[in-house]
């Protein structure tokens, strides 16, 4: 059973370009979470999705950031018009559908975004 | 506000010693707590998960405890090895699905 997969592992963009980060959850997992780790800071929650639904986006910046988890295919975190402050490691996690509440989250290797 | 704190930020110990890492959280109504390991430039490896109804979990040389009433968890590492050098992160699920992370303790095991 493959773990959580993220690609690309490293992404370089120039200011103003778009960044698309992909996450494939573990097989059988229907919950996806995105977290961001800024340089020298802790991980911060961004968004929680289930298939075709955004459940909690309270950690997402109000502008330029969006996320989706379609019925088929990976979850996508999209950053439009990137700025240098978006440079960070973006981690995806997945968990199985819970029977009584939150389950253990399994993390992918992350995508390291560098904005020039 | 629900917060997670890890002190100290960095810790160095000689190889072979036992050690304890600390995690504190502000709200005792947690759902579960996870300890992770992160190596430089790498992803997170889940070490132990403690549900709110549990008081401890063990895996090999690692033992994690949970005291909800005092808002604390500890990660005990026995017979430390240089390969244990990494940043250890504590993350709490306060019941709203998202994990709230501490800023981590950077552990160095001195050979």
JSON list of C-alpha atoms in Angstrom, two decimals:
[
{"chain": "A", "resi": 1, "resn": "UNK", "atom": "CA", "xyz": [0.00, 0.00, 0.00]},
{"chain": "A", "resi": 2, "resn": "UNK", "atom": "CA", "xyz": [1.75, 3.12, -1.22]},
{"chain": "A", "resi": 3, "resn": "UNK", "atom": "CA", "xyz": [1.85, 6.06, 1.10]},
{"chain": "A", "resi": 4, "resn": "UNK", "atom": "CA", "xyz": [0.67, 9.59, 0.45]},
{"chain": "A", "resi": 5, "resn": "UNK", "atom": "CA", "xyz": [2.22, 10.82, -2.77]},
{"chain": "A", "resi": 6, "resn": "UNK", "atom": "CA", "xyz": [2.97, 14.40, -3.63]},
{"chain": "A", "resi": 7, "resn": "UNK", "atom": "CA", "xyz": [4.37, 15.90, -6.79]},
{"chain": "A", "resi": 8, "resn": "UNK", "atom": "CA", "xyz": [6.39, 17.64, -7.74]},
{"chain": "A", "resi": 9, "resn": "UNK", "atom": "CA", "xyz": [8.81, 17.33, -4.83]},
{"chain": "A", "resi": 10, "resn": "UNK", "atom": "CA", "xyz": [10.46, 20.62, -5.74]},
{"chain": "A", "resi": 11, "resn": "UNK", "atom": "CA", "xyz": [8.89, 23.47, -7.69]},
{"chain": "A", "resi": 12, "resn": "UNK", "atom": "CA", "xyz": [10.49, 26.74, -8.75]},
{"chain": "A", "resi": 13, "resn": "UNK", "atom": "CA", "xyz": [8.33, 29.59, -9.96]},
{"chain": "A", "resi": 14, "resn": "UNK", "atom": "CA", "xyz": [8.93, 33.23, -10.77]},
{"chain": "A", "resi": 15, "resn": "UNK", "atom": "CA", "xyz": [6.83, 35.90, -9.14]},
{"chain": "A", "resi": 16, "resn": "UNK", "atom": "CA", "xyz": [3.44, 36.16, -10.82]},
{"chain": "A", "resi": 17, "resn": "UNK", "atom": "CA", "xyz": [3.35, 32.59, -12.11]},
{"chain": "A", "resi": 18, "resn": "UNK", "atom": "CA", "xyz": [0.96, 29.89, -10.97]},
{"chain": "A", "resi": 19, "resn": "UNK", "atom": "CA", "xyz": [1.91, 26.90, -8.83]},
{"chain": "A", "resi": 20, "resn": "UNK", "atom": "CA", "xyz": [-0.02, 23.62, -8.85]},
{"chain": "A", "resi": 21, "resn": "UNK", "atom": "CA", "xyz": [0.72, 21.08, -6.16]},
{"chain": "A", "resi": 22, "resn": "UNK", "atom": "CA", "xyz": [-0.71, 17.57, -6.36]},
{"chain": "A", "resi": 23, "resn": "UNK", "atom": "CA", "xyz": [-1.51, 15.06, -3.65]},
{"chain": "A", "resi": 24, "resn": "UNK", "atom": "CA", "xyz": [-2.66, 11.47, -4.02]},
{"chain": "A", "resi": 25, "resn": "UNK", "atom": "CA", "xyz": [-3.94, 10.10, -0.71]},
{"chain": "A", "resi": 26, "resn": "UNK", "atom": "CA", "xyz": [-3.30, 6.61, 0.56]},
{"chain": "A", "resi": 27, "resn": "UNK", "atom": "CA", "xyz": [-5.51, 3.96, -0.96]},
{"chain": "A", "resi": 28, "resn": "UNK", "atom": "CA", "xyz": [-8.83, 3.86, 0.82]},
{"chain": "A", "resi": 29, "resn": "UNK", "atom": "CA", "xyz": [-8.43, 7.32, 2.36]},
{"chain": "A", "resi": 30, "resn": "UNK", "atom": "CA", "xyz": [-11.13, 9.85, 1.62]},
{"chain": "A", "resi": 31, "resn": "UNK", "atom": "CA", "xyz": [-9.94, 12.78, 3.75]},
{"chain": "A", "resi": 32, "resn": "UNK", "atom": "CA", "xyz": [-7.17, 15.11, 2.57]},
{"chain": "A", "resi": 33, "resn": "UNK", "atom": "CA", "xyz": [-5.48, 17.93, 4.48]},
{"chain": "A", "resi": 34, "resn": "UNK", "atom": "CA", "xyz": [-2.99, 20.54, 3.33]},
{"chain": "A", "resi": 35, "resn": "UNK", "atom": "CA", "xyz": [-0.46, 22.15, 5.67]},
{"chain": "A", "resi": 36, "resn": "UNK", "atom": "CA", "xyz": [2.21, 24.76, 5.06]},
{"chain": "A", "resi": 37, "resn": "UNK", "atom": "CA", "xyz": [5.59, 25.03, 6.75]},
{"chain": "A", "resi": 38, "resn": "UNK", "atom": "CA", "xyz": [7.22, 28.41, 6.31]},
{"chain": "A", "resi": 39, "resn": "UNK", "atom": "CA", "xyz": [10.99, 28.65, 6.82]},
{"chain": "A", "resi": 40, "resn": "UNK", "atom": "CA", "xyz": [11.88, 28.37, 10.50]},
{"chain": "A", "resi": 41, "resn": "UNK", "atom": "CA", "xyz": [8.22, 28.05, 11.47]},
{"chain": "A", "resi": 42, "resn": "UNK", "atom": "CA", "xyz": [5.90, 25.24, 12.47]},
{"chain": "A", "resi": 43, "resn": "UNK", "atom": "CA", "xyz": [3.34, 23.54, 10.28]},
{"chain": "A", "resi": 44, "resn": "UNK", "atom": "CA", "xyz": [0.07, 25.41, 9.88]},
{"chain": "A", "resi": 45, "resn": "UNK", "atom": "CA", "xyz": [-3.22, 23.94, 8.75]},
{"chain": "A", "resi": 46, "resn": "UNK", "atom": "CA", "xyz": [-4.57, 25.29, 5.47]},
{"chain": "A", "resi": 47, "resn": "UNK", "atom": "CA", "xyz": [-7.54, 23.25, 4.27]},
{"chain": "A", "resi": 48, "resn": "UNK", "atom": "CA", "xyz": [-9.43, 20.00, 4.81]},
{"chain": "A", "resi": 49, "resn": "UNK", "atom": "CA", "xyz": [-11.24, 18.31, 1.94]},
{"chain": "A", "resi": 50, "resn": "UNK", "atom": "CA", "xyz": [-13.27, 15.25, 1.23]},
{"chain": "A", "resi": 51, "resn": "UNK", "atom": "CA", "xyz": [-14.15, 14.07, -2.26]},
{"chain": "A", "resi": 52, "resn": "UNK", "atom": "CA", "xyz": [-15.72, 17.02, -4.12]},
{"chain": "A", "resi": 53, "resn": "UNK", "atom": "CA", "xyz": [-16.17, 19.00, -0.89]},
{"chain": "A", "resi": 54, "resn": "UNK", "atom": "CA", "xyz": [-14.18, 21.60, 1.00]},
{"chain": "A", "resi": 55, "resn": "UNK", "atom": "CA", "xyz": [-14.92, 20.93, 4.66]},
{"chain": "A", "resi": 56, "resn": "UNK", "atom": "CA", "xyz": [-12.71, 23.51, 6.39]},
{"chain": "A", "resi": 57, "resn": "UNK", "atom": "CA", "xyz": [-10.66, 26.20, 4.66]},
{"chain": "A", "resi": 58, "resn": "UNK", "atom": "CA", "xyz": [-10.10, 28.36, 7.71]},
{"chain": "A", "resi": 59, "resn": "UNK", "atom": "CA", "xyz": [-6.32, 28.29, 7.24]},
{"chain": "A", "resi": 60, "resn": "UNK", "atom": "CA", "xyz": [-6.27, 29.31, 3.60]},
{"chain": "A", "resi": 61, "resn": "UNK", "atom": "CA", "xyz": [-5.15, 32.82, 2.66]},
{"chain": "A", "resi": 62, "resn": "UNK", "atom": "CA", "xyz": [-8.14, 34.77, 1.40]},
{"chain": "A", "resi": 63, "resn": "UNK", "atom": "CA", "xyz": [-6.69, 35.48, -2.02]},
{"chain": "A", "resi": 64, "resn": "UNK", "atom": "CA", "xyz": [-4.74, 33.55, -4.67]},
{"chain": "A", "resi": 65, "resn": "UNK", "atom": "CA", "xyz": [-5.03, 30.14, -2.94]},
{"chain": "A", "resi": 66, "resn": "UNK", "atom": "CA", "xyz": [-7.54, 27.45, -3.82]},
{"chain": "A", "resi": 67, "resn": "UNK", "atom": "CA", "xyz": [-7.86, 23.71, -3.31]},
{"chain": "A", "resi": 68, "resn": "UNK", "atom": "CA", "xyz": [-9.91, 20.92, -4.77]},
{"chain": "A", "resi": 69, "resn": "UNK", "atom": "CA", "xyz": [-10.32, 17.17, -4.39]},
{"chain": "A", "resi": 70, "resn": "UNK", "atom": "CA", "xyz": [-12.27, 15.92, -7.41]},
{"chain": "A", "resi": 71, "resn": "UNK", "atom": "CA", "xyz": [-14.18, 12.69, -7.65]},
{"chain": "A", "resi": 72, "resn": "UNK", "atom": "CA", "xyz": [-11.37, 11.26, -9.77]},
{"chain": "A", "resi": 73, "resn": "UNK", "atom": "CA", "xyz": [-7.72, 12.14, -9.49]},
{"chain": "A", "resi": 74, "resn": "UNK", "atom": "CA", "xyz": [-5.49, 13.81, -6.96]},
{"chain": "A", "resi": 75, "resn": "UNK", "atom": "CA", "xyz": [-6.15, 16.77, -4.72]},
{"chain": "A", "resi": 76, "resn": "UNK", "atom": "CA", "xyz": [-4.75, 20.02, -6.12]},
{"chain": "A", "resi": 77, "resn": "UNK", "atom": "CA", "xyz": [-3.52, 23.05, -4.20]},
{"chain": "A", "resi": 78, "resn": "UNK", "atom": "CA", "xyz": [-3.33, 25.98, -6.56]},
{"chain": "A", "resi": 79, "resn": "UNK", "atom": "CA", "xyz": [-1.50, 29.24, -5.89]},
{"chain": "A", "resi": 80, "resn": "UNK", "atom": "CA", "xyz": [-2.04, 32.02, -8.38]},
{"chain": "A", "resi": 81, "resn": "UNK", "atom": "CA", "xyz": [0.33, 34.93, -8.95]},
{"chain": "A", "resi": 82, "resn": "UNK", "atom": "CA", "xyz": [2.92, 33.59, -6.52]},
{"chain": "A", "resi": 83, "resn": "UNK", "atom": "CA", "xyz": [4.98, 35.96, -4.38]},
{"chain": "A", "resi": 84, "resn": "UNK", "atom": "CA", "xyz": [8.25, 35.36, -2.55]},
{"chain": "A", "resi": 85, "resn": "UNK", "atom": "CA", "xyz": [6.37, 34.92, 0.72]},
{"chain": "A", "resi": 86, "resn": "UNK", "atom": "CA", "xyz": [4.72, 31.79, -0.70]},
{"chain": "A", "resi": 87, "resn": "UNK", "atom": "CA", "xyz": [8.08, 29.99, -0.62]},
{"chain": "A", "resi": 88, "resn": "UNK", "atom": "CA", "xyz": [7.56, 27.13, 1.81]},
{"chain": "A", "resi": 89, "resn": "UNK", "atom": "CA", "xyz": [7.14, 23.40, 2.15]},
{"chain": "A", "resi": 90, "resn": "UNK", "atom": "CA", "xyz": [3.58, 22.28, 1.47]},
{"chain": "A", "resi": 91, "resn": "UNK", "atom": "CA", "xyz": [2.54, 18.99, 3.02]},
{"chain": "A", "resi": 92, "resn": "UNK", "atom": "CA", "xyz": [-0.47, 16.88, 2.26]},
{"chain": "A", "resi": 93, "resn": "UNK", "atom": "CA", "xyz": [-1.91, 14.37, 4.68]},
{"chain": "A", "resi": 94, "resn": "UNK", "atom": "CA", "xyz": [-4.69, 11.82, 4.36]},
{"chain": "A", "resi": 95, "resn": "UNK", "atom": "CA", "xyz": [-6.82, 9.78, 6.72]},
{"chain": "A", "resi": 96, "resn": "UNK", "atom": "CA", "xyz": [-9.49, 7.14, 6.31]},
{"chain": "A", "resi": 97, "resn": "UNK", "atom": "CA", "xyz": [-13.15, 7.94, 6.77]},
{"chain": "A", "resi": 98, "resn": "UNK", "atom": "CA", "xyz": [-13.75, 8.08, 10.47]},
{"chain": "A", "resi": 99, "resn": "UNK", "atom": "CA", "xyz": [-16.28, 6.04, 12.34]},
{"chain": "A", "resi": 100, "resn": "UNK", "atom": "CA", "xyz": [-16.42, 8.27, 15.36]},
{"chain": "A", "resi": 101, "resn": "UNK", "atom": "CA", "xyz": [-14.16, 11.18, 14.81]},
{"chain": "A", "resi": 102, "resn": "UNK", "atom": "CA", "xyz": [-10.73, 12.22, 13.54]},
{"chain": "A", "resi": 103, "resn": "UNK", "atom": "CA", "xyz": [-8.31, 9.46, 12.63]},
{"chain": "A", "resi": 104, "resn": "UNK", "atom": "CA", "xyz": [-4.54, 9.31, 12.38]},
{"chain": "A", "resi": 105, "resn": "UNK", "atom": "CA", "xyz": [-3.18, 11.46, 9.59]},
{"chain": "A", "resi": 106, "resn": "UNK", "atom": "CA", "xyz": [-0.43, 10.18, 7.29]},
{"chain": "A", "resi": 107, "resn": "UNK", "atom": "CA", "xyz": [1.80, 12.71, 5.62]},
{"chain": "A", "resi": 108, "resn": "UNK", "atom": "CA", "xyz": [3.37, 12.87, 2.21]},
{"chain": "A", "resi": 109, "resn": "UNK", "atom": "CA", "xyz": [6.98, 13.94, 1.56]},
{"chain": "A", "resi": 110, "resn": "UNK", "atom": "CA", "xyz": [5.97, 17.50, 0.77]},
{"chain": "A", "resi": 111, "resn": "UNK", "atom": "CA", "xyz": [6.45, 19.90, -2.11]},
{"chain": "A", "resi": 112, "resn": "UNK", "atom": "CA", "xyz": [9.08, 22.55, -1.62]},
{"chain": "A", "resi": 113, "resn": "UNK", "atom": "CA", "xyz": [8.07, 25.68, -3.46]},
{"chain": "A", "resi": 114, "resn": "UNK", "atom": "CA", "xyz": [10.67, 28.34, -4.22]},
{"chain": "A", "resi": 115, "resn": "UNK", "atom": "CA", "xyz": [9.54, 31.64, -5.68]},
{"chain": "A", "resi": 116, "resn": "UNK", "atom": "CA", "xyz": [12.29, 33.62, -7.38]},
{"chain": "B", "resi": 1, "resn": "UNK", "atom": "CA", "xyz": [-7.21, 29.85, 21.53]},
{"chain": "B", "resi": 2, "resn": "UNK", "atom": "CA", "xyz": [-6.00, 26.30, 21.03]},
{"chain": "B", "resi": 3, "resn": "UNK", "atom": "CA", "xyz": [-2.21, 26.21, 21.09]},
{"chain": "B", "resi": 4, "resn": "UNK", "atom": "CA", "xyz": [0.53, 23.60, 21.33]},
{"chain": "B", "resi": 5, "resn": "UNK", "atom": "CA", "xyz": [3.90, 24.36, 22.87]},
{"chain": "B", "resi": 6, "resn": "UNK", "atom": "CA", "xyz": [7.13, 22.37, 22.85]},
{"chain": "B", "resi": 7, "resn": "UNK", "atom": "CA", "xyz": [9.99, 23.19, 25.16]},
{"chain": "B", "resi": 8, "resn": "UNK", "atom": "CA", "xyz": [12.95, 23.17, 24.76]},
{"chain": "B", "resi": 9, "resn": "UNK", "atom": "CA", "xyz": [13.36, 24.18, 21.15]},
{"chain": "B", "resi": 10, "resn": "UNK", "atom": "CA", "xyz": [16.65, 22.26, 20.97]},
{"chain": "B", "resi": 11, "resn": "UNK", "atom": "CA", "xyz": [18.22, 19.50, 23.02]},
{"chain": "B", "resi": 12, "resn": "UNK", "atom": "CA", "xyz": [21.59, 17.73, 22.85]},
{"chain": "B", "resi": 13, "resn": "UNK", "atom": "CA", "xyz": [22.32, 14.53, 24.76]},
{"chain": "B", "resi": 14, "resn": "UNK", "atom": "CA", "xyz": [25.11, 11.93, 24.67]},
{"chain": "B", "resi": 15, "resn": "UNK", "atom": "CA", "xyz": [24.44, 8.65, 22.90]},
{"chain": "B", "resi": 16, "resn": "UNK", "atom": "CA", "xyz": [22.94, 5.98, 25.10]},
{"chain": "B", "resi": 17, "resn": "UNK", "atom": "CA", "xyz": [21.06, 8.28, 27.44]},
{"chain": "B", "resi": 18, "resn": "UNK", "atom": "CA", "xyz": [17.33, 8.18, 27.97]},
{"chain": "B", "resi": 19, "resn": "UNK", "atom": "CA", "xyz": [15.50, 11.43, 27.29]},
{"chain": "B", "resi": 20, "resn": "UNK", "atom": "CA", "xyz": [12.10, 13.07, 27.51]},
{"chain": "B", "resi": 21, "resn": "UNK", "atom": "CA", "xyz": [10.54, 15.55, 25.12]},
{"chain": "B", "resi": 22, "resn": "UNK", "atom": "CA", "xyz": [7.68, 17.71, 26.33]},
{"chain": "B", "resi": 23, "resn": "UNK", "atom": "CA", "xyz": [4.49, 18.95, 24.73]},
{"chain": "B", "resi": 24, "resn": "UNK", "atom": "CA", "xyz": [1.80, 21.09, 26.34]},
{"chain": "B", "resi": 25, "resn": "UNK", "atom": "CA", "xyz": [-1.58, 22.16, 25.00]},
{"chain": "B", "resi": 26, "resn": "UNK", "atom": "CA", "xyz": [-4.08, 24.76, 26.12]},
{"chain": "B", "resi": 27, "resn": "UNK", "atom": "CA", "xyz": [-7.38, 22.89, 25.78]},
{"chain": "B", "resi": 28, "resn": "UNK", "atom": "CA", "xyz": [-7.88, 19.60, 27.59]},
{"chain": "B", "resi": 29, "resn": "UNK", "atom": "CA", "xyz": [-10.77, 18.61, 25.33]},
{"chain": "B", "resi": 30, "resn": "UNK", "atom": "CA", "xyz": [-8.57, 16.92, 22.77]},
{"chain": "B", "resi": 31, "resn": "UNK", "atom": "CA", "xyz": [-9.50, 14.09, 20.46]},
{"chain": "B", "resi": 32, "resn": "UNK", "atom": "CA", "xyz": [-6.06, 12.64, 19.85]},
{"chain": "B", "resi": 33, "resn": "UNK", "atom": "CA", "xyz": [-2.38, 13.56, 19.85]},
{"chain": "B", "resi": 34, "resn": "UNK", "atom": "CA", "xyz": [0.35, 12.50, 17.43]},
{"chain": "B", "resi": 35, "resn": "UNK", "atom": "CA", "xyz": [4.11, 12.59, 17.72]},
{"chain": "B", "resi": 36, "resn": "UNK", "atom": "CA", "xyz": [6.06, 12.97, 14.48]},
{"chain": "B", "resi": 37, "resn": "UNK", "atom": "CA", "xyz": [9.67, 12.94, 13.46]},
{"chain": "B", "resi": 38, "resn": "UNK", "atom": "CA", "xyz": [11.00, 15.26, 10.74]},
{"chain": "B", "resi": 39, "resn": "UNK", "atom": "CA", "xyz": [14.47, 14.99, 9.29]},
{"chain": "B", "resi": 40, "resn": "UNK", "atom": "CA", "xyz": [16.01, 18.09, 7.66]},
{"chain": "B", "resi": 41, "resn": "UNK", "atom": "CA", "xyz": [14.37, 18.82, 4.31]},
{"chain": "B", "resi": 42, "resn": "UNK", "atom": "CA", "xyz": [12.16, 15.76, 4.61]},
{"chain": "B", "resi": 43, "resn": "UNK", "atom": "CA", "xyz": [8.55, 14.94, 5.32]},
{"chain": "B", "resi": 44, "resn": "UNK", "atom": "CA", "xyz": [6.89, 13.85, 8.55]},
{"chain": "B", "resi": 45, "resn": "UNK", "atom": "CA", "xyz": [7.03, 10.34, 9.90]},
{"chain": "B", "resi": 46, "resn": "UNK", "atom": "CA", "xyz": [4.28, 9.43, 12.34]},
{"chain": "B", "resi": 47, "resn": "UNK", "atom": "CA", "xyz": [5.74, 7.86, 15.47]},
{"chain": "B", "resi": 48, "resn": "UNK", "atom": "CA", "xyz": [2.84, 7.39, 17.87]},
{"chain": "B", "resi": 49, "resn": "UNK", "atom": "CA", "xyz": [-0.83, 8.25, 18.07]},
{"chain": "B", "resi": 50, "resn": "UNK", "atom": "CA", "xyz": [-2.58, 8.53, 21.43]},
{"chain": "B", "resi": 51, "resn": "UNK", "atom": "CA", "xyz": [-6.35, 8.69, 21.57]},
{"chain": "B", "resi": 52, "resn": "UNK", "atom": "CA", "xyz": [-7.93, 10.86, 24.25]},
{"chain": "B", "resi": 53, "resn": "UNK", "atom": "CA", "xyz": [-9.07, 7.76, 26.14]},
{"chain": "B", "resi": 54, "resn": "UNK", "atom": "CA", "xyz": [-5.52, 6.41, 26.38]},
{"chain": "B", "resi": 55, "resn": "UNK", "atom": "CA", "xyz": [-2.76, 7.32, 28.78]},
{"chain": "B", "resi": 56, "resn": "UNK", "atom": "CA", "xyz": [0.23, 5.99, 26.87]},
{"chain": "B", "resi": 57, "resn": "UNK", "atom": "CA", "xyz": [1.44, 4.25, 23.72]},
{"chain": "B", "resi": 58, "resn": "UNK", "atom": "CA", "xyz": [4.66, 2.37, 23.11]},
{"chain": "B", "resi": 59, "resn": "UNK", "atom": "CA", "xyz": [6.62, 1.50, 19.99]},
{"chain": "B", "resi": 60, "resn": "UNK", "atom": "CA", "xyz": [10.06, -0.01, 20.38]},
{"chain": "B", "resi": 61, "resn": "UNK", "atom": "CA", "xyz": [12.26, 2.43, 22.28]},
{"chain": "B", "resi": 62, "resn": "UNK", "atom": "CA", "xyz": [9.58, 5.12, 22.21]},
{"chain": "B", "resi": 63, "resn": "UNK", "atom": "CA", "xyz": [6.89, 5.70, 24.79]},
{"chain": "B", "resi": 64, "resn": "UNK", "atom": "CA", "xyz": [4.39, 8.54, 24.66]},
{"chain": "B", "resi": 65, "resn": "UNK", "atom": "CA", "xyz": [2.18, 9.53, 27.57]},
{"chain": "B", "resi": 66, "resn": "UNK", "atom": "CA", "xyz": [-0.87, 11.75, 27.74]},
{"chain": "B", "resi": 67, "resn": "UNK", "atom": "CA", "xyz": [-2.27, 13.67, 30.70]},
{"chain": "B", "resi": 68, "resn": "UNK", "atom": "CA", "xyz": [-5.29, 15.59, 29.49]},
{"chain": "B", "resi": 69, "resn": "UNK", "atom": "CA", "xyz": [-6.09, 17.18, 32.82]},
{"chain": "B", "resi": 70, "resn": "UNK", "atom": "CA", "xyz": [-2.74, 18.93, 32.96]},
{"chain": "B", "resi": 71, "resn": "UNK", "atom": "CA", "xyz": [-2.58, 19.50, 29.20]},
{"chain": "B", "resi": 72, "resn": "UNK", "atom": "CA", "xyz": [0.68, 17.62, 28.74]},
{"chain": "B", "resi": 73, "resn": "UNK", "atom": "CA", "xyz": [2.24, 14.84, 26.74]},
{"chain": "B", "resi": 74, "resn": "UNK", "atom": "CA", "xyz": [5.75, 13.45, 26.88]},
{"chain": "B", "resi": 75, "resn": "UNK", "atom": "CA", "xyz": [7.77, 11.40, 24.43]},
{"chain": "B", "resi": 76, "resn": "UNK", "atom": "CA", "xyz": [10.31, 9.16, 26.12]},
{"chain": "B", "resi": 77, "resn": "UNK", "atom": "CA", "xyz": [13.20, 7.82, 24.06]},
{"chain": "B", "resi": 78, "resn": "UNK", "atom": "CA", "xyz": [15.23, 5.04, 25.63]},
{"chain": "B", "resi": 79, "resn": "UNK", "atom": "CA", "xyz": [18.88, 4.32, 24.90]},
{"chain": "B", "resi": 80, "resn": "UNK", "atom": "CA", "xyz": [19.26, 7.14, 22.40]},
{"chain": "B", "resi": 81, "resn": "UNK", "atom": "CA", "xyz": [21.20, 6.60, 19.16]},
{"chain": "B", "resi": 82, "resn": "UNK", "atom": "CA", "xyz": [22.73, 9.06, 16.67]},
{"chain": "B", "resi": 83, "resn": "UNK", "atom": "CA", "xyz": [20.01, 8.03, 14.21]},
{"chain": "B", "resi": 84, "resn": "UNK", "atom": "CA", "xyz": [17.45, 9.53, 16.57]},
{"chain": "B", "resi": 85, "resn": "UNK", "atom": "CA", "xyz": [18.73, 13.00, 15.72]},
{"chain": "B", "resi": 86, "resn": "UNK", "atom": "CA", "xyz": [15.83, 14.88, 14.12]},
{"chain": "B", "resi": 87, "resn": "UNK", "atom": "CA", "xyz": [13.12, 17.40, 14.92]},
{"chain": "B", "resi": 88, "resn": "UNK", "atom": "CA", "xyz": [10.26, 15.95, 16.94]},
{"chain": "B", "resi": 89, "resn": "UNK", "atom": "CA", "xyz": [6.83, 17.48, 16.46]},
{"chain": "B", "resi": 90, "resn": "UNK", "atom": "CA", "xyz": [3.79, 17.17, 18.67]},
{"chain": "B", "resi": 91, "resn": "UNK", "atom": "CA", "xyz": [0.40, 17.69, 17.02]},
{"chain": "B", "resi": 92, "resn": "UNK", "atom": "CA", "xyz": [-3.00, 17.84, 18.68]},
{"chain": "B", "resi": 93, "resn": "UNK", "atom": "CA", "xyz": [-6.40, 17.21, 17.17]},
{"chain": "B", "resi": 94, "resn": "UNK", "atom": "CA", "xyz": [-8.84, 19.31, 19.17]},
{"chain": "B", "resi": 95, "resn": "UNK", "atom": "CA", "xyz": [-11.82, 17.56, 17.59]},
{"chain": "B", "resi": 96, "resn": "UNK", "atom": "CA", "xyz": [-12.15, 19.66, 14.47]},
{"chain": "B", "resi": 97, "resn": "UNK", "atom": "CA", "xyz": [-10.18, 17.35, 12.15]},
{"chain": "B", "resi": 98, "resn": "UNK", "atom": "CA", "xyz": [-7.18, 19.63, 11.69]},
{"chain": "B", "resi": 99, "resn": "UNK", "atom": "CA", "xyz": [-3.92, 19.13, 13.54]},
{"chain": "B", "resi": 100, "resn": "UNK", "atom": "CA", "xyz": [-2.41, 21.96, 15.56]},
{"chain": "B", "resi": 101, "resn": "UNK", "atom": "CA", "xyz": [1.36, 21.60, 15.66]},
{"chain": "B", "resi": 102, "resn": "UNK", "atom": "CA", "xyz": [3.97, 22.69, 18.14]},
{"chain": "B", "resi": 103, "resn": "UNK", "atom": "CA", "xyz": [7.13, 24.27, 16.78]},
{"chain": "B", "resi": 104, "resn": "UNK", "atom": "CA", "xyz": [9.14, 21.16, 17.57]},
{"chain": "B", "resi": 105, "resn": "UNK", "atom": "CA", "xyz": [12.20, 20.13, 19.54]},
{"chain": "B", "resi": 106, "resn": "UNK", "atom": "CA", "xyz": [15.40, 19.71, 17.53]},
{"chain": "B", "resi": 107, "resn": "UNK", "atom": "CA", "xyz": [17.19, 16.72, 19.05]},
{"chain": "B", "resi": 108, "resn": "UNK", "atom": "CA", "xyz": [20.89, 16.02, 18.56]},
{"chain": "B", "resi": 109, "resn": "UNK", "atom": "CA", "xyz": [22.40, 12.79, 19.84]},
{"chain": "B", "resi": 110, "resn": "UNK", "atom": "CA", "xyz": [26.14, 13.16, 20.37]},
{"chain": "B", "resi": 111, "resn": "UNK", "atom": "CA", "xyz": [28.14, 10.01, 19.49]}
]
